[in-house]
Amino acid sequence: MKSDFPIFKHNPELVYLDSAASSQKPQAVIDRITDFYTKENANVHRGIYDLSEAATENYESGRAIVARHINAEANEIIFSAGSTASSNLVAAGHLQKILTEGDIVISSVAEHHSNFLPLQQVATQKGSKLMLIGLDDDFGFNYAEFEQVLKQHGTRIKVVALSAVTNVTGSITDMVRIRKLLNTYAKAAILVVDAAQLVGHGKVDVKEMDCDYLFFSAHKVLAETGLGVLYAAERNHSLLSPVNLGGGMVELVEEAGVELKAAPQRYEAGTPHISGVFSLAAAIGYLEMIGLETIASHEASLTEQLISELQLMPEIRVIGPTKSLENRAGVVAFEVKDVHAHDVAEFLASRHIAVRAGHHCAQLLHRQSLNISSSVRASLHLYNESSDITALITALKDCLVFFAKSANPTNS
Amino acid sequence: MSIVDRQELLDHYQNPRNSGKPEKFDLSLSLKNKSCGDDITVFISLAEPTQDATATSTDNTLAPVTQVVSSISYEVRGCALSVASASMLSQELAGLTKEQILAFSSEQLEELVGKLTITRSKCAHLPLEAIKKAISLQN
């Protein structure tokens, strides 16, 4: 699979373990983008000429491909600028209208800022209470605490917004289980799923989750930057107002007002990211050709190797599930004893190993739950191989030797 | 320039000079790099004020008083680059006047610790900013 990704041909020494930040792109996706700009370029929904009509047709078929991939209907797929734009649209276009004082919004301590900050803002503005569910003893979502909160507050809970796979701990939260609990205690609550670390790594089924919204970014799914997807269940279309107004979203404009197009076009003002949608359709085609189950089991076996090797090193603490590996994805954060995360990353970079160091846009998790300022994160995708893990472990061992303090340190 | 390639930085990280809280000091200030959690407290001792002999007085008033920073120490919790930067700055800036320290530029810092990338620049600047802030707050 690695040979499908030209980045590795041009950077033969690269050990890429930062796919949770952005994935590499297969040749098929790059070709699709090049083809569009070299042979097919035109705007969509506008011109009555062949190129524009073909672009429109491919754009809408891209929507259908995305819809089928997550078991949605095409009119439930809204193209946005990214996960962040998607979650902001949900907060400003829907939650803003329904939340009132005393309502409760539930999320978790392990959320990415893109999910958390729009929720925090809308809850504050509306006088609603934002409650964050903590971690269980294996860094997973604390279902018991969640159920307690549901029992206590019941129908006052209006929104539950959680990531399906967290971007630091790699823990998987089972949205089917979340929805079942909601159906028992707060049936009307809106379920928003951040699927940025899930799509492309395994099967996604919005009907099975019975979620109201689900979002992800194309660039983490082997496609282009600048494109996001928001799945909006049809039952929410009458409640979700567009946030951006402009061309392409209206049926009729009069001085007194406008008549908006139906979903999803009403949420896509302006010229959309056409090549992005084509690249995402090509990426999904590539992923499905390899098979999501094959990808999931490949990543699971690499994750198991990585976790077990890290656990053999006493200086390393894995920040994420280690007991029940079936509840985790290939996003593996860890701390290295007495070596700052940035120093670890810089040392690994000198060995051509790309990881992420910092708080990974999850400051609350680091400061509040883990009481650390930063961690190192290695994250996997289908193009990783067992040798990447071996290279990482070898380099980590060397890193510990390199940064070892002298016998009589003068520093406190 | 990465710490991995520069033995001098690694040496300052592993054996930081002037590290720790001294018994006596004149100025102290703590500064935190909020996004990455690094923090530093600097302790600064000043030499007895003297009149600047080099300054020329055009009227009958006394020449301006220059105050020399006699020593700098620190307690730092952070990455190797922030520790090394604190250590090197504690040597480089001691003996300079407050004005000279306040004028110490990013370019001069890079001459000292090596070329800084965008992502690591803030690590090396944290000690410098803390020292400058401690001095300027005194006035």
PDB file of N, CA, C and O in Angstrom, chain A residues 33-94:
ATOM      1  N   ILE A  33      -7.116  15.241  -8.844  1.00  0.00           N
ATOM      2  CA  ILE A  33      -7.036  16.709  -8.708  1.00  0.00           C
ATOM      3  C   ILE A  33      -6.389  17.308  -9.959  1.00  0.00           C
ATOM      4  O   ILE A  33      -6.872  18.290 -10.531  1.00  0.00           O
ATOM      5  N   THR A  34      -5.295  16.673 -10.399  1.00  0.00           N
ATOM      6  CA  THR A  34      -4.586  17.167 -11.590  1.00  0.00           C
ATOM      7  C   THR A  34      -5.495  17.105 -12.820  1.00  0.00           C
ATOM      8  O   THR A  34      -5.537  18.040 -13.618  1.00  0.00           O
ATOM      9  N   ASP A  35      -6.218  16.018 -12.951  1.00  0.00           N
ATOM     10  CA  ASP A  35      -7.131  15.864 -14.089  1.00  0.00           C
ATOM     11  C   ASP A  35      -8.175  16.972 -14.119  1.00  0.00           C
ATOM     12  O   ASP A  35      -8.484  17.532 -15.171  1.00  0.00           O
ATOM     13  N   PHE A  36      -8.712  17.266 -12.952  1.00  0.00           N
ATOM     14  CA  PHE A  36      -9.742  18.310 -12.913  1.00  0.00           C
ATOM     15  C   PHE A  36      -9.177  19.634 -13.408  1.00  0.00           C
ATOM     16  O   PHE A  36      -9.753  20.279 -14.282  1.00  0.00           O
ATOM     17  N   TYR A  37      -8.028  20.017 -12.882  1.00  0.00           N
ATOM     18  CA  TYR A  37      -7.481  21.324 -13.260  1.00  0.00           C
ATOM     19  C   TYR A  37      -6.889  21.340 -14.666  1.00  0.00           C
ATOM     20  O   TYR A  37      -6.861  22.380 -15.316  1.00  0.00           O
ATOM     21  N   THR A  38      -6.417  20.174 -15.167  1.00  0.00           N
ATOM     22  CA  THR A  38      -5.824  20.188 -16.500  1.00  0.00           C
ATOM     23  C   THR A  38      -6.855  19.945 -17.602  1.00  0.00           C
ATOM     24  O   THR A  38      -6.736  20.483 -18.691  1.00  0.00           O
ATOM     25  N   LYS A  39      -7.899  19.173 -17.292  1.00  0.00           N
ATOM     26  CA  LYS A  39      -8.808  18.790 -18.381  1.00  0.00           C
ATOM     27  C   LYS A  39     -10.258  19.217 -18.177  1.00  0.00           C
ATOM     28  O   LYS A  39     -11.041  19.242 -19.122  1.00  0.00           O
ATOM     29  N   GLU A  40     -10.651  19.487 -16.920  1.00  0.00           N
ATOM     30  CA  GLU A  40     -12.096  19.612 -16.662  1.00  0.00           C
ATOM     31  C   GLU A  40     -12.502  20.901 -15.969  1.00  0.00           C
ATOM     32  O   GLU A  40     -13.669  21.063 -15.606  1.00  0.00           O
ATOM     33  N   ASN A  41     -11.576  21.811 -15.706  1.00  0.00           N
ATOM     34  CA  ASN A  41     -11.874  22.925 -14.809  1.00  0.00           C
ATOM     35  C   ASN A  41     -13.031  23.801 -15.274  1.00  0.00           C
ATOM     36  O   ASN A  41     -13.024  24.336 -16.388  1.00  0.00           O
ATOM     37  N   ALA A  42     -14.018  23.946 -14.413  1.00  0.00           N
ATOM     38  CA  ALA A  42     -15.135  24.887 -14.602  1.00  0.00           C
ATOM     39  C   ALA A  42     -15.889  24.934 -13.286  1.00  0.00           C
ATOM     40  O   ALA A  42     -15.741  24.037 -12.455  1.00  0.00           O
ATOM     41  N   ASN A  43     -16.683  25.995 -13.112  1.00  0.00           N
ATOM     42  CA  ASN A  43     -17.458  26.082 -11.878  1.00  0.00           C
ATOM     43  C   ASN A  43     -18.680  25.158 -11.959  1.00  0.00           C
ATOM     44  O   ASN A  43     -19.095  24.752 -13.046  1.00  0.00           O
ATOM     45  N   VAL A  44     -19.222  24.858 -10.791  1.00  0.00           N
ATOM     46  CA  VAL A  44     -20.407  23.987 -10.738  1.00  0.00           C
ATOM     47  C   VAL A  44     -21.670  24.834 -10.638  1.00  0.00           C
ATOM     48  O   VAL A  44     -21.612  26.005 -10.295  1.00  0.00           O
ATOM     49  N   HIS A  45     -22.787  24.212 -10.968  1.00  0.00           N
ATOM     50  CA  HIS A  45     -24.119  24.813 -10.760  1.00  0.00           C
ATOM     51  C   HIS A  45     -24.315  26.121 -11.512  1.00  0.00           C
ATOM     52  O   HIS A  45     -25.186  26.900 -11.163  1.00  0.00           O
ATOM     53  N   ARG A  46     -23.492  26.408 -12.504  1.00  0.00           N
ATOM     54  CA  ARG A  46     -23.591  27.740 -13.115  1.00  0.00           C
ATOM     55  C   ARG A  46     -23.754  27.659 -14.633  1.00  0.00           C
ATOM     56  O   ARG A  46     -24.794  27.973 -15.160  1.00  0.00           O
ATOM     57  N   GLY A  47     -22.706  27.213 -15.300  1.00  0.00           N
ATOM     58  CA  GLY A  47     -22.665  27.334 -16.750  1.00  0.00           C
ATOM     59  C   GLY A  47     -23.507  26.274 -17.452  1.00  0.00           C
ATOM     60  O   GLY A  47     -23.654  25.155 -16.962  1.00  0.00           O
ATOM     61  N   ILE A  48     -24.054  26.680 -18.587  1.00  0.00           N
ATOM     62  CA  ILE A  48     -24.780  25.700 -19.383  1.00  0.00           C
ATOM     63  C   ILE A  48     -23.872  25.318 -20.547  1.00  0.00           C
ATOM     64  O   ILE A  48     -24.163  25.545 -21.710  1.00  0.00           O
ATOM     65  N   TYR A  49     -22.741  24.800 -20.211  1.00  0.00           N
ATOM     66  CA  TYR A  49     -21.813  24.292 -21.224  1.00  0.00           C
ATOM     67  C   TYR A  49     -21.235  23.004 -20.683  1.00  0.00           C
ATOM     68  O   TYR A  49     -21.320  22.718 -19.476  1.00  0.00           O
ATOM     69  N   ASP A  50     -20.623  22.232 -21.547  1.00  0.00           N
ATOM     70  CA  ASP A  50     -20.246  20.861 -21.201  1.00  0.00           C
ATOM     71  C   ASP A  50     -19.369  20.762 -19.961  1.00  0.00           C
ATOM     72  O   ASP A  50     -19.622  19.950 -19.073  1.00  0.00           O
ATOM     73  N   LEU A  51     -18.315  21.596 -19.908  1.00  0.00           N
ATOM     74  CA  LEU A  51     -17.375  21.477 -18.793  1.00  0.00           C
ATOM     75  C   LEU A  51     -18.070  21.739 -17.466  1.00  0.00           C
ATOM     76  O   LEU A  51     -17.868  21.028 -16.487  1.00  0.00           O
ATOM     77  N   SER A  52     -18.894  22.773 -17.428  1.00  0.00           N
ATOM     78  CA  SER A  52     -19.566  23.120 -16.182  1.00  0.00           C
ATOM     79  C   SER A  52     -20.587  22.049 -15.805  1.00  0.00           C
ATOM     80  O   SER A  52     -20.743  21.702 -14.641  1.00  0.00           O
ATOM     81  N   GLU A  53     -21.269  21.549 -16.817  1.00  0.00           N
ATOM     82  CA  GLU A  53     -22.261  20.508 -16.512  1.00  0.00           C
ATOM     83  C   GLU A  53     -21.585  19.231 -16.016  1.00  0.00           C
ATOM     84  O   GLU A  53     -22.079  18.577 -15.109  1.00  0.00           O
ATOM     85  N   ALA A  54     -20.426  18.918 -16.612  1.00  0.00           N
ATOM     86  CA  ALA A  54     -19.677  17.735 -16.150  1.00  0.00           C
ATOM     87  C   ALA A  54     -19.174  17.945 -14.727  1.00  0.00           C
ATOM     88  O   ALA A  54     -19.226  17.037 -13.893  1.00  0.00           O
ATOM     89  N   ALA A  55     -18.697  19.181 -14.453  1.00  0.00           N
ATOM     90  CA  ALA A  55     -18.217  19.480 -13.099  1.00  0.00           C
ATOM     91  C   ALA A  55     -19.360  19.325 -12.096  1.00  0.00           C
ATOM     92  O   ALA A  55     -19.190  18.736 -11.022  1.00  0.00           O
ATOM     93  N   THR A  56     -20.522  19.855 -12.455  1.00  0.00           N
ATOM     94  CA  THR A  56     -21.693  19.752 -11.562  1.00  0.00           C
ATOM     95  C   THR A  56     -22.055  18.292 -11.320  1.00  0.00           C
ATOM     96  O   THR A  56     -22.313  17.873 -10.184  1.00  0.00           O
ATOM     97  N   GLU A  57     -22.055  17.540 -12.400  1.00  0.00           N
ATOM     98  CA  GLU A  57     -22.419  16.126 -12.293  1.00  0.00           C
ATOM     99  C   GLU A  57     -21.426  15.368 -11.385  1.00  0.00           C
ATOM    100  O   GLU A  57     -21.820  14.601 -10.511  1.00  0.00           O
ATOM    101  N   ASN A  58     -20.142  15.638 -11.592  1.00  0.00           N
ATOM    102  CA  ASN A  58     -19.126  14.963 -10.772  1.00  0.00           C
ATOM    103  C   ASN A  58     -19.182  15.426  -9.317  1.00  0.00           C
ATOM    104  O   ASN A  58     -18.927  14.641  -8.404  1.00  0.00           O
ATOM    105  N   TYR A  59     -19.495  16.708  -9.130  1.00  0.00           N
ATOM    106  CA  TYR A  59     -19.601  17.241  -7.768  1.00  0.00           C
ATOM    107  C   TYR A  59     -20.746  16.539  -7.036  1.00  0.00           C
ATOM    108  O   TYR A  59     -20.589  16.074  -5.899  1.00  0.00           O
ATOM    109  N   GLU A  60     -21.873  16.425  -7.709  1.00  0.00           N
ATOM    110  CA  GLU A  60     -23.020  15.782  -7.062  1.00  0.00           C
ATOM    111  C   GLU A  60     -22.815  14.272  -6.925  1.00  0.00           C
ATOM    112  O   GLU A  60     -23.296  13.675  -5.966  1.00  0.00           O
ATOM    113  N   SER A  61     -22.091  13.687  -7.858  1.00  0.00           N
ATOM    114  CA  SER A  61     -21.833  12.253  -7.680  1.00  0.00           C
ATOM    115  C   SER A  61     -20.821  12.036  -6.561  1.00  0.00           C
ATOM    116  O   SER A  61     -20.876  11.046  -5.843  1.00  0.00           O
ATOM    117  N   GLY A  62     -19.925  13.023  -6.347  1.00  0.00           N
ATOM    118  CA  GLY A  62     -19.026  12.982  -5.186  1.00  0.00           C
ATOM    119  C   GLY A  62     -19.833  12.988  -3.900  1.00  0.00           C
ATOM    120  O   GLY A  62     -19.545  12.239  -2.954  1.00  0.00           O
ATOM    121  N   ARG A  63     -20.862  13.784  -3.876  1.00  0.00           N
ATOM    122  CA  ARG A  63     -21.727  13.852  -2.698  1.00  0.00           C
ATOM    123  C   ARG A  63     -22.389  12.484  -2.459  1.00  0.00           C
ATOM    124  O   ARG A  63     -22.470  12.003  -1.329  1.00  0.00           O
ATOM    125  N   ALA A  64     -22.829  11.876  -3.548  1.00  0.00           N
ATOM    126  CA  ALA A  64     -23.497  10.572  -3.428  1.00  0.00           C
ATOM    127  C   ALA A  64     -22.514   9.507  -2.925  1.00  0.00           C
ATOM    128  O   ALA A  64     -22.884   8.631  -2.131  1.00  0.00           O
ATOM    129  N   ILE A  65     -21.265   9.601  -3.375  1.00  0.00           N
ATOM    130  CA  ILE A  65     -20.241   8.630  -2.945  1.00  0.00           C
ATOM    131  C   ILE A  65     -19.966   8.785  -1.443  1.00  0.00           C
ATOM    132  O   ILE A  65     -19.878   7.797  -0.710  1.00  0.00           O
ATOM    133  N   VAL A  66     -19.852  10.044  -0.996  1.00  0.00           N
ATOM    134  CA  VAL A  66     -19.632  10.293   0.437  1.00  0.00           C
ATOM    135  C   VAL A  66     -20.829   9.764   1.234  1.00  0.00           C
ATOM    136  O   VAL A  66     -20.679   9.100   2.260  1.00  0.00           O
ATOM    137  N   ALA A  67     -22.034  10.060   0.736  1.00  0.00           N
ATOM    138  CA  ALA A  67     -23.252   9.628   1.431  1.00  0.00           C
ATOM    139  C   ALA A  67     -23.275   8.110   1.585  1.00  0.00           C
ATOM    140  O   ALA A  67     -23.492   7.583   2.679  1.00  0.00           O
ATOM    141  N   ARG A  68     -23.000   7.417   0.501  1.00  0.00           N
ATOM    142  CA  ARG A  68     -23.043   5.956   0.544  1.00  0.00           C
ATOM    143  C   ARG A  68     -21.981   5.408   1.510  1.00  0.00           C
ATOM    144  O   ARG A  68     -22.224   4.442   2.226  1.00  0.00           O
ATOM    145  N   HIS A  69     -20.834   6.083   1.532  1.00  0.00           N
ATOM    146  CA  HIS A  69     -19.727   5.611   2.376  1.00  0.00           C
ATOM    147  C   HIS A  69     -20.095   5.605   3.864  1.00  0.00           C
ATOM    148  O   HIS A  69     -19.599   4.789   4.636  1.00  0.00           O
ATOM    149  N   ILE A  70     -20.929   6.551   4.276  1.00  0.00           N
ATOM    150  CA  ILE A  70     -21.299   6.589   5.702  1.00  0.00           C
ATOM    151  C   ILE A  70     -22.766   6.213   5.905  1.00  0.00           C
ATOM    152  O   ILE A  70     -23.338   6.456   6.963  1.00  0.00           O
ATOM    153  N   ASN A  71     -23.362   5.619   4.876  1.00  0.00           N
ATOM    154  CA  ASN A  71     -24.762   5.171   4.919  1.00  0.00           C
ATOM    155  C   ASN A  71     -25.742   6.308   5.184  1.00  0.00           C
ATOM    156  O   ASN A  71     -26.658   6.190   5.999  1.00  0.00           O
ATOM    157  N   ALA A  72     -25.533   7.413   4.479  1.00  0.00           N
ATOM    158  CA  ALA A  72     -26.455   8.555   4.567  1.00  0.00           C
ATOM    159  C   ALA A  72     -27.153   8.724   3.219  1.00  0.00           C
ATOM    160  O   ALA A  72     -26.850   7.994   2.264  1.00  0.00           O
ATOM    161  N   GLU A  73     -28.058   9.678   3.127  1.00  0.00           N
ATOM    162  CA  GLU A  73     -28.658  10.049   1.854  1.00  0.00           C
ATOM    163  C   GLU A  73     -27.885  11.256   1.313  1.00  0.00           C
ATOM    164  O   GLU A  73     -27.337  12.044   2.094  1.00  0.00           O
ATOM    165  N   ALA A  74     -27.867  11.390  -0.012  1.00  0.00           N
ATOM    166  CA  ALA A  74     -27.047  12.461  -0.608  1.00  0.00           C
ATOM    167  C   ALA A  74     -27.443  13.845  -0.091  1.00  0.00           C
ATOM    168  O   ALA A  74     -26.576  14.692   0.148  1.00  0.00           O
ATOM    169  N   ASN A  75     -28.740  14.081   0.113  1.00  0.00           N
ATOM    170  CA  ASN A  75     -29.134  15.432   0.566  1.00  0.00           C
ATOM    171  C   ASN A  75     -28.782  15.685   2.032  1.00  0.00           C
ATOM    172  O   ASN A  75     -29.000  16.772   2.546  1.00  0.00           O
ATOM    173  N   GLU A  76     -28.233  14.678   2.696  1.00  0.00           N
ATOM    174  CA  GLU A  76     -27.804  14.865   4.092  1.00  0.00           C
ATOM    175  C   GLU A  76     -26.316  15.212   4.193  1.00  0.00           C
ATOM    176  O   GLU A  76     -25.788  15.359   5.295  1.00  0.00           O
ATOM    177  N   ILE A  77     -25.645  15.295   3.045  1.00  0.00           N
ATOM    178  CA  ILE A  77     -24.209  15.588   3.036  1.00  0.00           C
ATOM    179  C   ILE A  77     -23.980  17.051   2.658  1.00  0.00           C
ATOM    180  O   ILE A  77     -24.270  17.475   1.542  1.00  0.00           O
ATOM    181  N   ILE A  78     -23.434  17.809   3.597  1.00  0.00           N
ATOM    182  CA  ILE A  78     -23.118  19.220   3.361  1.00  0.00           C
ATOM    183  C   ILE A  78     -21.596  19.332   3.272  1.00  0.00           C
ATOM    184  O   ILE A  78     -20.888  18.842   4.159  1.00  0.00           O
ATOM    185  N   PHE A  79     -21.114  19.956   2.216  1.00  0.00           N
ATOM    186  CA  PHE A  79     -19.670  20.179   2.116  1.00  0.00           C
ATOM    187  C   PHE A  79     -19.326  21.514   2.770  1.00  0.00           C
ATOM    188  O   PHE A  79     -19.977  22.532   2.520  1.00  0.00           O
ATOM    189  N   SER A  80     -18.303  21.478   3.624  1.00  0.00           N
ATOM    190  CA  SER A  80     -17.884  22.675   4.359  1.00  0.00           C
ATOM    191  C   SER A  80     -16.387  22.854   4.140  1.00  0.00           C
ATOM    192  O   SER A  80     -15.779  22.170   3.331  1.00  0.00           O
ATOM    193  N   ALA A  81     -15.795  23.734   4.942  1.00  0.00           N
ATOM    194  CA  ALA A  81     -14.356  23.978   4.807  1.00  0.00           C
ATOM    195  C   ALA A  81     -13.531  23.019   5.654  1.00  0.00           C
ATOM    196  O   ALA A  81     -12.313  23.003   5.564  1.00  0.00           O
ATOM    197  N   GLY A  82     -14.181  22.237   6.505  1.00  0.00           N
ATOM    198  CA  GLY A  82     -13.430  21.309   7.361  1.00  0.00           C
ATOM    199  C   GLY A  82     -14.268  20.922   8.570  1.00  0.00           C
ATOM    200  O   GLY A  82     -15.396  21.399   8.732  1.00  0.00           O
ATOM    201  N   SER A  83     -13.710  20.096   9.423  1.00  0.00           N
ATOM    202  CA  SER A  83     -14.409  19.701  10.652  1.00  0.00           C
ATOM    203  C   SER A  83     -14.788  20.925  11.476  1.00  0.00           C
ATOM    204  O   SER A  83     -15.891  21.017  12.014  1.00  0.00           O
ATOM    205  N   THR A  84     -13.842  21.855  11.566  1.00  0.00           N
ATOM    206  CA  THR A  84     -14.082  23.044  12.373  1.00  0.00           C
ATOM    207  C   THR A  84     -15.274  23.838  11.843  1.00  0.00           C
ATOM    208  O   THR A  84     -16.156  24.233  12.609  1.00  0.00           O
ATOM    209  N   ALA A  85     -15.310  24.044  10.526  1.00  0.00           N
ATOM    210  CA  ALA A  85     -16.430  24.777   9.933  1.00  0.00           C
ATOM    211  C   ALA A  85     -17.733  24.010  10.154  1.00  0.00           C
ATOM    212  O   ALA A  85     -18.789  24.598  10.402  1.00  0.00           O
ATOM    213  N   SER A  86     -17.672  22.690  10.072  1.00  0.00           N
ATOM    214  CA  SER A  86     -18.868  21.874  10.269  1.00  0.00           C
ATOM    215  C   SER A  86     -19.410  22.032  11.683  1.00  0.00           C
ATOM    216  O   SER A  86     -20.607  22.232  11.886  1.00  0.00           O
ATOM    217  N   SER A  87     -18.530  21.935  12.666  1.00  0.00           N
ATOM    218  CA  SER A  87     -19.025  21.987  14.042  1.00  0.00           C
ATOM    219  C   SER A  87     -19.497  23.398  14.390  1.00  0.00           C
ATOM    220  O   SER A  87     -20.443  23.569  15.153  1.00  0.00           O
ATOM    221  N   ASN A  88     -18.856  24.394  13.786  1.00  0.00           N
ATOM    222  CA  ASN A  88     -19.342  25.765  14.000  1.00  0.00           C
ATOM    223  C   ASN A  88     -20.712  25.986  13.366  1.00  0.00           C
ATOM    224  O   ASN A  88     -21.539  26.720  13.907  1.00  0.00           O
ATOM    225  N   LEU A  89     -20.946  25.348  12.218  1.00  0.00           N
ATOM    226  CA  LEU A  89     -22.260  25.468  11.579  1.00  0.00           C
ATOM    227  C   LEU A  89     -23.349  24.847  12.461  1.00  0.00           C
ATOM    228  O   LEU A  89     -24.426  25.420  12.633  1.00  0.00           O
ATOM    229  N   VAL A  90     -23.074  23.705  13.044  1.00  0.00           N
ATOM    230  CA  VAL A  90     -24.060  23.062  13.922  1.00  0.00           C
ATOM    231  C   VAL A  90     -24.356  23.967  15.122  1.00  0.00           C
ATOM    232  O   VAL A  90     -25.511  24.194  15.485  1.00  0.00           O
ATOM    233  N   ALA A  91     -23.282  24.519  15.724  1.00  0.00           N
ATOM    234  CA  ALA A  91     -23.462  25.344  16.922  1.00  0.00           C
ATOM    235  C   ALA A  91     -24.225  26.632  16.594  1.00  0.00           C
ATOM    236  O   ALA A  91     -25.188  26.981  17.277  1.00  0.00           O
ATOM    237  N   ALA A  92     -23.791  27.310  15.530  1.00  0.00           N
ATOM    238  CA  ALA A  92     -24.394  28.611  15.215  1.00  0.00           C
ATOM    239  C   ALA A  92     -25.729  28.465  14.485  1.00  0.00           C
ATOM    240  O   ALA A  92     -26.635  29.277  14.668  1.00  0.00           O
ATOM    241  N   GLY A  93     -25.857  27.416  13.669  1.00  0.00           N
ATOM    242  CA  GLY A  93     -27.058  27.264  12.845  1.00  0.00           C
ATOM    243  C   GLY A  93     -28.185  26.521  13.536  1.00  0.00           C
ATOM    244  O   GLY A  93     -29.358  26.703  13.194  1.00  0.00           O
ATOM    245  N   HIS A  94     -27.866  25.690  14.517  1.00  0.00           N
ATOM    246  CA  HIS A  94     -28.908  24.884  15.157  1.00  0.00           C
ATOM    247  C   HIS A  94     -28.942  25.077  16.679  1.00  0.00           C
ATOM    248  O   HIS A  94     -29.953  25.497  17.235  1.00  0.00           O
TER     249      HIS A  94
END
